[in-house]
Short mmCIF file of C-alpha atoms in Angstrom, two decimals:
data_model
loop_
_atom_site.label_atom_id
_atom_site.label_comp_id
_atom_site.label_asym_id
_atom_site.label_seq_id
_atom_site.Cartn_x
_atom_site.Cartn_y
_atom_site.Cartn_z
CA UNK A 52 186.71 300.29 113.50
CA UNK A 53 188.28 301.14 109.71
CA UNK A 54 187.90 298.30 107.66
CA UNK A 55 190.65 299.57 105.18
CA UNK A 56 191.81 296.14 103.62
CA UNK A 57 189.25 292.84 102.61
CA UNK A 58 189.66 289.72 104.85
CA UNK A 59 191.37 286.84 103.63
CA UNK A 60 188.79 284.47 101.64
CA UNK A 61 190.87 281.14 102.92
CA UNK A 62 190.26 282.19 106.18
CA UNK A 63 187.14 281.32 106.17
CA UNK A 64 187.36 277.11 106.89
CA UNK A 65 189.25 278.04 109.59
CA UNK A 66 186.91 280.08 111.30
CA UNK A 67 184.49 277.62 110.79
CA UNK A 68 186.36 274.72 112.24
CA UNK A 69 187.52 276.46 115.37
CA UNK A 70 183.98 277.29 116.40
CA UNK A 71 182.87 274.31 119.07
CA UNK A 72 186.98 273.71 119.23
CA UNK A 73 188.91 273.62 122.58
CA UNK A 74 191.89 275.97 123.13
CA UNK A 75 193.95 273.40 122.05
CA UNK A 76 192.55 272.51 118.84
CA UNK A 77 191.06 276.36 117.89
CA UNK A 78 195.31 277.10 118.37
CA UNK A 79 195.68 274.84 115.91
CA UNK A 80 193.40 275.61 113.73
CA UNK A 81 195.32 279.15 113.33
CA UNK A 82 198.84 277.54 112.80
CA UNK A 83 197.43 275.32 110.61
CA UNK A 84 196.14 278.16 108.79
CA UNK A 85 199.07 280.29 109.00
CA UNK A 86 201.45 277.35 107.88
CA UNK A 87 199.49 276.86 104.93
CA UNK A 88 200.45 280.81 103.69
CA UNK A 89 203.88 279.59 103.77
CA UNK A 90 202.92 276.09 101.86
CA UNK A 91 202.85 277.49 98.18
CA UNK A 92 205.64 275.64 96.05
CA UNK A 93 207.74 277.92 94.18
CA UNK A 94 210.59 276.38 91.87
CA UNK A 95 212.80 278.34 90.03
CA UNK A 96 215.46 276.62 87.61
CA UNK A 97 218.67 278.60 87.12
CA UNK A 98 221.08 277.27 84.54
CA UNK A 99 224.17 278.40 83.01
CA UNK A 100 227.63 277.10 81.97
CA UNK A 101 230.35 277.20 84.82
CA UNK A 102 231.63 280.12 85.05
CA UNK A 103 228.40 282.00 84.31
CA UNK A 104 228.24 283.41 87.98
CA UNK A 105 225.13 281.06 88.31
CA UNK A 106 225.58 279.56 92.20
CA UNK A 107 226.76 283.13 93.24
CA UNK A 108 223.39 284.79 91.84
CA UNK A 109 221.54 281.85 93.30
CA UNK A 110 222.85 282.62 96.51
CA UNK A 111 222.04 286.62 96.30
CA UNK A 112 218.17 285.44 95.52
CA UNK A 113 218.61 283.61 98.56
CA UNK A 114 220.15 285.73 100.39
CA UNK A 115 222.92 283.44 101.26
CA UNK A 116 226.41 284.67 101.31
CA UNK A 117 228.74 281.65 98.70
CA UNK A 118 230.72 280.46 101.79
CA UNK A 119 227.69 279.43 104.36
CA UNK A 120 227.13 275.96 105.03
CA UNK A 121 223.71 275.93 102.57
CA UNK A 122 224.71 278.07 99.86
CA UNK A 123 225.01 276.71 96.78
CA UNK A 124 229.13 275.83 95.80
CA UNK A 125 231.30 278.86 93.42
CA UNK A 126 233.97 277.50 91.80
CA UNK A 127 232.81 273.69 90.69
CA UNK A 128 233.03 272.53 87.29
CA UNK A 129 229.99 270.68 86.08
CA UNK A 130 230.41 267.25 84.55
CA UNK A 131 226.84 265.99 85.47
CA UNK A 132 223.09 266.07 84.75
CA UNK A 133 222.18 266.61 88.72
CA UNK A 134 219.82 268.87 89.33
CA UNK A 135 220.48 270.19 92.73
CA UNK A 136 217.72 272.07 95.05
CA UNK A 137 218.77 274.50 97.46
CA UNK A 138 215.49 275.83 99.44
CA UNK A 139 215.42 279.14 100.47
CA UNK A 140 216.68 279.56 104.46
CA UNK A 141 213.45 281.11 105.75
CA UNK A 142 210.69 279.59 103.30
CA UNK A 143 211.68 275.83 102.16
CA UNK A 144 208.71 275.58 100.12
CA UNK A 145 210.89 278.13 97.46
CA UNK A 146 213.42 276.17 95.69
CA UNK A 147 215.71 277.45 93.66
CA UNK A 148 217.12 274.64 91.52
CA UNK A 149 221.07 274.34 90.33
CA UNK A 150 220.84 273.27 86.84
CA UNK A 151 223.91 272.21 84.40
CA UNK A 152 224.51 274.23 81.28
CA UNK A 153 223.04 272.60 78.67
CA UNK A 154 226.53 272.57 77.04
CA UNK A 155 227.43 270.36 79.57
CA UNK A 156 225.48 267.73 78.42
CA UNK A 157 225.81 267.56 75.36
CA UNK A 158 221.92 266.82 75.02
CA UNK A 159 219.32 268.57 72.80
CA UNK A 160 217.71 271.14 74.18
CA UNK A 161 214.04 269.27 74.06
CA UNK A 162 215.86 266.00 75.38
CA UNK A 163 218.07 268.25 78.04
CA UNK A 164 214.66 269.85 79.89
CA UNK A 165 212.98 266.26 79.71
CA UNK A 166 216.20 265.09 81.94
CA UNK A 167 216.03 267.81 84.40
CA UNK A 168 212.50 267.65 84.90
CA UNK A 169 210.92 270.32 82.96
CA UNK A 170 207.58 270.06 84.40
CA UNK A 171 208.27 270.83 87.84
CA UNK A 172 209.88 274.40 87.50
CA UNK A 173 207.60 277.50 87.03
CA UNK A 174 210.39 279.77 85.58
CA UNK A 175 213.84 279.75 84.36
CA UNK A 176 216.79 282.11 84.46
CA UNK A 177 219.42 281.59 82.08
CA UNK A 178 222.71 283.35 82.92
CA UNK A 179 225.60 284.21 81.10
CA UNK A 180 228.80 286.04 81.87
CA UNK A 181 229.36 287.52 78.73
CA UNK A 182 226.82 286.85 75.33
CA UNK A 183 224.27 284.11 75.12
CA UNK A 184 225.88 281.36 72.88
CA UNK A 185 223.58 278.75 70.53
CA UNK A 186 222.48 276.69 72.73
CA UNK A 187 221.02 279.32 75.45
CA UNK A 188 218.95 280.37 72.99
CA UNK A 189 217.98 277.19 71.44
CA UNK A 190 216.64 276.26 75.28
CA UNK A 191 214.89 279.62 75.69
CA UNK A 192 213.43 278.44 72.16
CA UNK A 193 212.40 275.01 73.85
CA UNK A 194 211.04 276.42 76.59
CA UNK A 195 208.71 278.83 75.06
CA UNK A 196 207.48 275.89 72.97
CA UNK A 197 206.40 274.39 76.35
CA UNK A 198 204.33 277.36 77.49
CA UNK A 199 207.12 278.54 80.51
CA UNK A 200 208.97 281.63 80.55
CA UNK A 201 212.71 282.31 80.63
CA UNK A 202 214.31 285.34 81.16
CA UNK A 203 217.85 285.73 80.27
CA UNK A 204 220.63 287.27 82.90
CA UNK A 205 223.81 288.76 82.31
CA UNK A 206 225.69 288.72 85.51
CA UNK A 207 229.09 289.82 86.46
CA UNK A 208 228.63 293.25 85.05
CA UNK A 209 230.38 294.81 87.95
CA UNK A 210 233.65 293.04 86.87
CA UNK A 211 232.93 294.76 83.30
CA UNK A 212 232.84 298.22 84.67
CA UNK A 213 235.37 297.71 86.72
CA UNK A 214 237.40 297.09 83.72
CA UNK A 215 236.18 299.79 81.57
CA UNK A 216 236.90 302.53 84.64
CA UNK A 217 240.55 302.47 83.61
CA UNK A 218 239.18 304.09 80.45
CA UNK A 219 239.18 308.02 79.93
CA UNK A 220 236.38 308.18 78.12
CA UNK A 221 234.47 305.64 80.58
CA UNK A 222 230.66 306.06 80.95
CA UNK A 223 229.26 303.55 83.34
CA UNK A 224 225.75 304.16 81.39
CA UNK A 225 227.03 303.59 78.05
CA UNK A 226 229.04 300.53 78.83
CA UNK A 227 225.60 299.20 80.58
CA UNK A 228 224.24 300.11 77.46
CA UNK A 229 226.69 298.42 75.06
CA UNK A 230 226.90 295.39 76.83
CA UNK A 231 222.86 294.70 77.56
CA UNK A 232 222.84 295.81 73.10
CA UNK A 233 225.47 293.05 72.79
CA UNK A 234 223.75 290.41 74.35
CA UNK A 235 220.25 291.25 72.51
CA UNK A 236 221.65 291.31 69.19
CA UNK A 237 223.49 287.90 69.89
CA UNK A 238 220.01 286.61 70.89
CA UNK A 239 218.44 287.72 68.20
CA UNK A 240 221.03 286.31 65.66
CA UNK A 241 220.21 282.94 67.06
CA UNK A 242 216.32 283.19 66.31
CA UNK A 243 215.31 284.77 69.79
CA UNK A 244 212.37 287.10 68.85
CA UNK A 245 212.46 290.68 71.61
CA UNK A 246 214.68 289.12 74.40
CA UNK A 247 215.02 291.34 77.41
CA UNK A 248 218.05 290.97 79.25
CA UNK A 249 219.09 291.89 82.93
CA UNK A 250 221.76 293.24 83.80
CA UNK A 251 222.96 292.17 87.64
CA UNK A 252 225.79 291.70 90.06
CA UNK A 253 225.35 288.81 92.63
CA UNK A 254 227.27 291.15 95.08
CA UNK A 255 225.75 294.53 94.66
CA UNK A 256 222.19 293.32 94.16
CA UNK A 257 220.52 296.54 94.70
CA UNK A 258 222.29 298.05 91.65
CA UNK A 259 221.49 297.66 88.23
CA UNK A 260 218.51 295.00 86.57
CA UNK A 261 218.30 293.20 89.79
CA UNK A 262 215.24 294.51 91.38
CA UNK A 263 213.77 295.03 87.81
CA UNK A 264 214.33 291.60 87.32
CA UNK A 265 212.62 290.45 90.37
CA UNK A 266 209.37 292.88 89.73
CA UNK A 267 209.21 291.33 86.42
CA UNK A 268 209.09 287.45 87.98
CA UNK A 269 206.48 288.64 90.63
CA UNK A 270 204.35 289.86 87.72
CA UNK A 271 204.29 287.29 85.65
CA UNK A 272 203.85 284.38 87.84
CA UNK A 273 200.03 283.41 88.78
CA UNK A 274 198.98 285.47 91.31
CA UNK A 275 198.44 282.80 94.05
CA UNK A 276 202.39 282.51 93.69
CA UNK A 277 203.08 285.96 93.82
CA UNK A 278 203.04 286.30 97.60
CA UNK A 279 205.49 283.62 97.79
CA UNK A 280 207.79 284.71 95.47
CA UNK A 281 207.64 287.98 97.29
CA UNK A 282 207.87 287.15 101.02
CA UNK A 283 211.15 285.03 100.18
CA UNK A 284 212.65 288.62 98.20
CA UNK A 285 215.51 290.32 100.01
CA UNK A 286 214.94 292.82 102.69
CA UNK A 287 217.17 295.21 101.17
CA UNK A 288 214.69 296.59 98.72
CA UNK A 289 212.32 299.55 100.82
CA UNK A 290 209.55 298.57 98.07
CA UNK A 291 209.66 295.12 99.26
CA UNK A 292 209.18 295.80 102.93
CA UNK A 293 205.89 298.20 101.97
CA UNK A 294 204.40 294.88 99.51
CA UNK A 295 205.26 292.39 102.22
CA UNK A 296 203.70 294.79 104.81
CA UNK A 297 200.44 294.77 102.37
CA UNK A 298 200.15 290.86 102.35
CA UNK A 299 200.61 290.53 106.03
CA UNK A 300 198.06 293.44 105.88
CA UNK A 301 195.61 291.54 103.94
CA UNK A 302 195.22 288.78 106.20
CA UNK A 303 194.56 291.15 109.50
CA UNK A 304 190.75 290.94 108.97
CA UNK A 305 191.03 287.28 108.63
CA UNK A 306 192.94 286.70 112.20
CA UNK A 307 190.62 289.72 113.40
CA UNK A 308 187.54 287.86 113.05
CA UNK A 309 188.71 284.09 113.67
CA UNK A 310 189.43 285.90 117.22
CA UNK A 311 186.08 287.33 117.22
CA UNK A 312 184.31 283.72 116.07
CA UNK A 313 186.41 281.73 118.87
CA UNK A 314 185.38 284.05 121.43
CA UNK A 315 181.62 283.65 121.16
CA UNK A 316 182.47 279.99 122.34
CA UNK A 317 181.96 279.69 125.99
CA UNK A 318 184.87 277.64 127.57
CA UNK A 319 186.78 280.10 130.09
CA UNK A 320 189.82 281.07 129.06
CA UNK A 321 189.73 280.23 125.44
CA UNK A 322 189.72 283.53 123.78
CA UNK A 323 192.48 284.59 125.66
CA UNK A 324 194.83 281.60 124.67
CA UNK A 325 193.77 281.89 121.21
CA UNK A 326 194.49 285.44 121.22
CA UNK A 327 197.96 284.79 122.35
CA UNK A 328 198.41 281.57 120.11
CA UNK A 329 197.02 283.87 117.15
CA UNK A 330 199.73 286.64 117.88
CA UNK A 331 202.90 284.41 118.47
CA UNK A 332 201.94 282.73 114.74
CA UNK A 333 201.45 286.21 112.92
CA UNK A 334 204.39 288.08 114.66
CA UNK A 335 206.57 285.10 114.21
CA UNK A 336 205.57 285.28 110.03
CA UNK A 337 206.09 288.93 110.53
CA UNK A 338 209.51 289.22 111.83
CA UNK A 339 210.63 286.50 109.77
CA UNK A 340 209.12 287.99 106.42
CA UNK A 341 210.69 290.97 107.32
CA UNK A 342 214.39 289.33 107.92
CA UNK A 343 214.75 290.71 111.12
CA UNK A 344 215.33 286.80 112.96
CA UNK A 345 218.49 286.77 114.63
CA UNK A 346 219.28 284.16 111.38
CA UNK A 347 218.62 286.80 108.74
CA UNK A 348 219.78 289.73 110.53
CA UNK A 349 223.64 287.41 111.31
CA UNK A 350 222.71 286.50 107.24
CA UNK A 351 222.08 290.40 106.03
CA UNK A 352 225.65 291.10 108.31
CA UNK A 353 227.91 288.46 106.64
CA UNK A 354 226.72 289.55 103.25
CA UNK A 355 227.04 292.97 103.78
CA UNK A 356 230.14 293.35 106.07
CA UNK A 357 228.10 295.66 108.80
CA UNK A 358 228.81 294.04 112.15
CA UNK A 359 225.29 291.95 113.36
CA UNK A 360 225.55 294.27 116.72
CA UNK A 361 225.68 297.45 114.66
CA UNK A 362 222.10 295.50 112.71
CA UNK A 363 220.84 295.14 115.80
CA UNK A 364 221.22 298.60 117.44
CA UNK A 365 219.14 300.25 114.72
CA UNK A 366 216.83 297.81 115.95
CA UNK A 367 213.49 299.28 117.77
CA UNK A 368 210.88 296.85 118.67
CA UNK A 369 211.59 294.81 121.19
CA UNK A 370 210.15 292.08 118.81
CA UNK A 371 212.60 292.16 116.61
CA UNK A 372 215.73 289.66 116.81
CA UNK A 373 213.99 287.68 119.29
CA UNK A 374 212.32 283.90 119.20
CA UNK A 375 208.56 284.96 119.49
CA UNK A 376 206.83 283.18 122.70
CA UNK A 377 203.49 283.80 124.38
CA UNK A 378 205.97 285.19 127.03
CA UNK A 379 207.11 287.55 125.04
CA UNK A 380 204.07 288.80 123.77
CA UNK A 381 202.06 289.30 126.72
CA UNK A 382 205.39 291.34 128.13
CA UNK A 383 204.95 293.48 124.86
CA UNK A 384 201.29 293.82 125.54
CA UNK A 385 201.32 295.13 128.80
CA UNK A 386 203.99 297.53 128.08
CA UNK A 387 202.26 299.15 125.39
CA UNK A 388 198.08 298.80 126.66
CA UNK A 389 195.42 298.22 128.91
CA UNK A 390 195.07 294.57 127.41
CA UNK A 391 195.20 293.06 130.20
CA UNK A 392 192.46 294.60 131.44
CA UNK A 393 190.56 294.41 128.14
CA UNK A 394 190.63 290.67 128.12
CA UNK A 395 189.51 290.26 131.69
CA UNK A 396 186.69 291.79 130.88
CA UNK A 397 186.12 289.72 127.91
CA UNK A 398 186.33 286.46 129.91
CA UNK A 399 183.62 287.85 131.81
CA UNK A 400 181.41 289.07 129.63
CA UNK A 401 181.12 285.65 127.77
CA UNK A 402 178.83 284.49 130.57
CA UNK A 403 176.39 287.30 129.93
CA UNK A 404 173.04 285.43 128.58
CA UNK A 405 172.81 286.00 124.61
CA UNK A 406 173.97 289.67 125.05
CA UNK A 407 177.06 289.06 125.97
CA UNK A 408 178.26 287.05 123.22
CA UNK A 409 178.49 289.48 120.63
CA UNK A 410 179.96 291.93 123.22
CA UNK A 411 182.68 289.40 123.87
CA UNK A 412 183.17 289.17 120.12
CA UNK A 413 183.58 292.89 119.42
CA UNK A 414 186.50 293.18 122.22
CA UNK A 415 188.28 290.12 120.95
CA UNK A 416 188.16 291.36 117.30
CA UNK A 417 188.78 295.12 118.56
CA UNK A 418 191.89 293.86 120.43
CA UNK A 419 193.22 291.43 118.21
CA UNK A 420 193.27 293.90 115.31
CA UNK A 421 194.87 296.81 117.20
CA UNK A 422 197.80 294.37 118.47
CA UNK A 423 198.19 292.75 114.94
CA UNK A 424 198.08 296.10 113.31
CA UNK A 425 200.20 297.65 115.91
CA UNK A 426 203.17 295.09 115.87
CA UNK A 427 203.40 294.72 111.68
CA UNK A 428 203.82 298.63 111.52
CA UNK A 429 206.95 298.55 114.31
CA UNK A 430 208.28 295.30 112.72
CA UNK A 431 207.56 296.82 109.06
CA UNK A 432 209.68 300.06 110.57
CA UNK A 433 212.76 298.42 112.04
CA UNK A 434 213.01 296.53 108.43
CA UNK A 435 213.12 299.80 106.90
CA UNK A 436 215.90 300.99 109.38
CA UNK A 437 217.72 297.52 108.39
CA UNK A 438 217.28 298.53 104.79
CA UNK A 439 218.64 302.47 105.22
CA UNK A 440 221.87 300.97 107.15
CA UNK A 441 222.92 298.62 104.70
CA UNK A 442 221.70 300.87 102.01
CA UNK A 443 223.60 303.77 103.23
CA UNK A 444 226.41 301.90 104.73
CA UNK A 445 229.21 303.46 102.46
CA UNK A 446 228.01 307.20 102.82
#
C-alpha cells in the first residue's frame, strides 16, 4: 500500500486510548478526535465606519448571503462600542467579529482596541469604501505596536467601475490601478510605512484582491491555524477544494491505522463498528468542508442565484447533499466493493492465535484507507463541479 502522505502526529493519543476500549468508547475516541480538528479558535476582527461595506464583506467570508437569519445586519448605523460575533455557519469555532469604526467612538486608538478586546483577535481587516482616513491608520499604527497584523480592504470597487464604464476612455485595469494608488498614498501620508491594500467586492468575491487577500491571511497566521482558516474558506475557489482535499488527506494515515490498532483487540464485532463510526465522522467533515451539505449547497444557491436543484444535479456521489449515517455508508460500500466480504473475514480472522492479529490489522487498515481515500476524491470532485457551475454560470 502507497504511503504517499505522513500520518497525523495528534493521532497518536487516540490510538493509544482506543486500544483495550469497547465499541462504544473506541467510537468515541475517533469523534473525539475528529471534533478536536474542528476545535481551533480563529477570531478575526473586521472594523470600519458604516457605510464601509463591512457586514456585507463579513458575510461573503462567511459565506452568508446579508438577508439570512445569521448574517451580520447592512444598513445599521453604529452608535455603540459592541463588539458583535457572528461564527461561521459550518465551523463555530471561526468568529468573525463586527467591530465599530473607531470614529465612532470617539476613543484613541490605544484606548479603542483595549475596549474591544484586543487580545482576543488574531487579525484585523480594516475596510474602507473609498481612502483610509486618520484614524484607520492611526489603529493599523496601534496595532502593529501590539505585535498583530492588519491588512487594509477597499471594498465596493465594483460600484467604482461601474461608474467609470460610462467613460470612453474606461480601462477597468487602470481604474483598479488608480484607485488601489489612491488609497496607498493616503496611507502613507498618515505615517503607514508599505501598506498593501485589497481590492474586493462582497458580491463578486471571486474577482479582484479577494482570493489574494485570503492566501495572504492563511500565510501569515501560525500554521496550527492555517487549516482552520482554510476549511471555513468558500467553496468557490478550485484552489481551495485541492488544499482542503490535502488536509483531509493528511489525516488518512491517522484514521488508517487507529482502524488497524482497534482491530487487533479481540471483542467480536468491534472493528467493524469502528470502521463504520470512523467513516460516518470523516465523510461527514468531508462533505461539510467541501460545502456540499444540503445547508451550504441552499447557502451557495441564494448567494449565487442558481436554483439549489440545478446545485444538486451536477451533483455525483451519492454522498453528497445527504445527512451521513452508518446506513448510508454501508449502502455506499456495498455498491462500490467486496467490503462486505472483506470485513467478514476480518471478524474471523481475529480469533486466529497470535497470527491472526496482525492479519486482522492489515485488512482493517487496507480497507479503511481505500474507503477514506475513495470517498474524499468523489466528494473533492462534485465540489469542483459546484465550483465550475457557479463559476461559469453567466457563460
Amino acid at each position: 500500500m502507497e504511503q504517499p502522505w505522513e500520518a497525523d502526529p495528534e493521532m497518536m493519543p487516540a490510538m493509544k486510548n482506543a486500544m483495550g476500549s469497547s465499541s462504544d468508547v473506541a467510537a468515541a475516541r475517533i469523534r473525539e478526535y475528529l471534533e478536536s480538528k474542528n476545535n481551533v479558535l480563529l477570531n478575526i476582527a473586521i472594523t470600519g465606519e458604516s457605510g464601509s461595506g463591512k457586514s456585507s464583506f463579513l458575510n461573503a467570508f462567511r459565506d452568508v448571503e446579508d438577508d439570512s437569519e445569521d448574517a451580520a445586519p447592512t444598513g445599521v448605523k453604529e452608535t455603540t462600542l459592541e463588539v458583535k460575533e457572528y461564527p461561521h455557519p459550518n465551523y463555530p469555532n471561526i468568529i468573525f467579529s463586527d467591530l465599530p469604526g473607531i470614529g465612532t467612538t470617539k476613543f484613541p486608538a490605544k484606548k479603542y482596541l483595549k475596549r474591544v478586546g484586543f487580545k482576543k483577535f488574531d487579525f484585523f481587516i480594516i475596510i474602507s469604501a473609498d481612502r483610509f482616513r486618520e484614524n484607520d491608520a492611526k489603529l493599523a499604527k496601534e496595532i502593529k505596536k501590539m505585535g498583530k497584523n492588519f491588512y487594509f480592504v477597499r471594498s465596493k470597487v465594483d460600484h467604482n467601475l461601474r461608474d467609470e464604464q460610462r467613460k470612453k476612455d474606461f480601462s477597468q485595469e487602470k481604474t483598479l490601478a488608480q484607485i488601489r494608488d489612491d488609497c496607498v498614498k493616503s496611507l502613507k501620508d498618515q505615517g503607514v510605512e508599505s501598506p498593501q491594500v485589497f481590492l474586493v467586492s462582497n458580491h463578486d468575491i471571486h474577482l479582484y484582491d479577494f482570493p489574494h487577500l485570503r492566501e495572504t491571511l492563511e500565510r501569515d497566521l501560525p500554521e496550527h491555524k492555517r487549516d482552520a482558516l482554510l476549511l471555513s474558506s468558500p467553496n468557490i475557489f478550485p484552489d481551495i477544494i485541492e488544499k482542503k482535499k490535502k488536509v483531509f488527506r493528511r489525516q488518512i494515515w491517522g484514521l488508517t491505522a487507529l482502524s488497524g490498532v482497534v482491530a487487533a483487540v479481540p471483542v467480536p464485532g468491534l472493528s467493524v463498528g469502528v470502521d463504520l463510526a470512523l467513516l460516518v465522522g470523516a465523510v461527514t467533515r468531508y462533505v461539510t468542508g467541501f460545502g456540499l451539505n444540503v445547508a451550504s449547497l441552499k447557502r451557495t444557491a441564494s448567494r449565487t442565484g442558481i436554483p439549489y436543484d440545478e446545485l444538486k444535479a451536477v451533483l455525483t456521489s451519492q454522498l453528497a447533499a445527504e445527512h451521513i449515517t452508518h446506513d448510508l455508508i454501508m449502502k455506499v460500500v456495498l455498491q462500490v466493493s467486496s467490503r462486505a466480504a472483506l470485513m467478514a473475514a476480518e471478524e474471523a480472522s481475529r480469533f486466529i492465535p497470535i497470527v491472526g492479529i496482525p492479519t486482522s490489522m492489515a485488512l482493517s487498515a487496507v480497507t479503511t484507507y481505500k474507503f477514506l481515500k475513495l470517498f474524499l476524491d468523489l466528494l473533492a470532485e462534485d465540489a469542483h463541479r459546484v465550483s465550475d457551475k457557479v463559476l461559469n454560470k453567466n457563460k
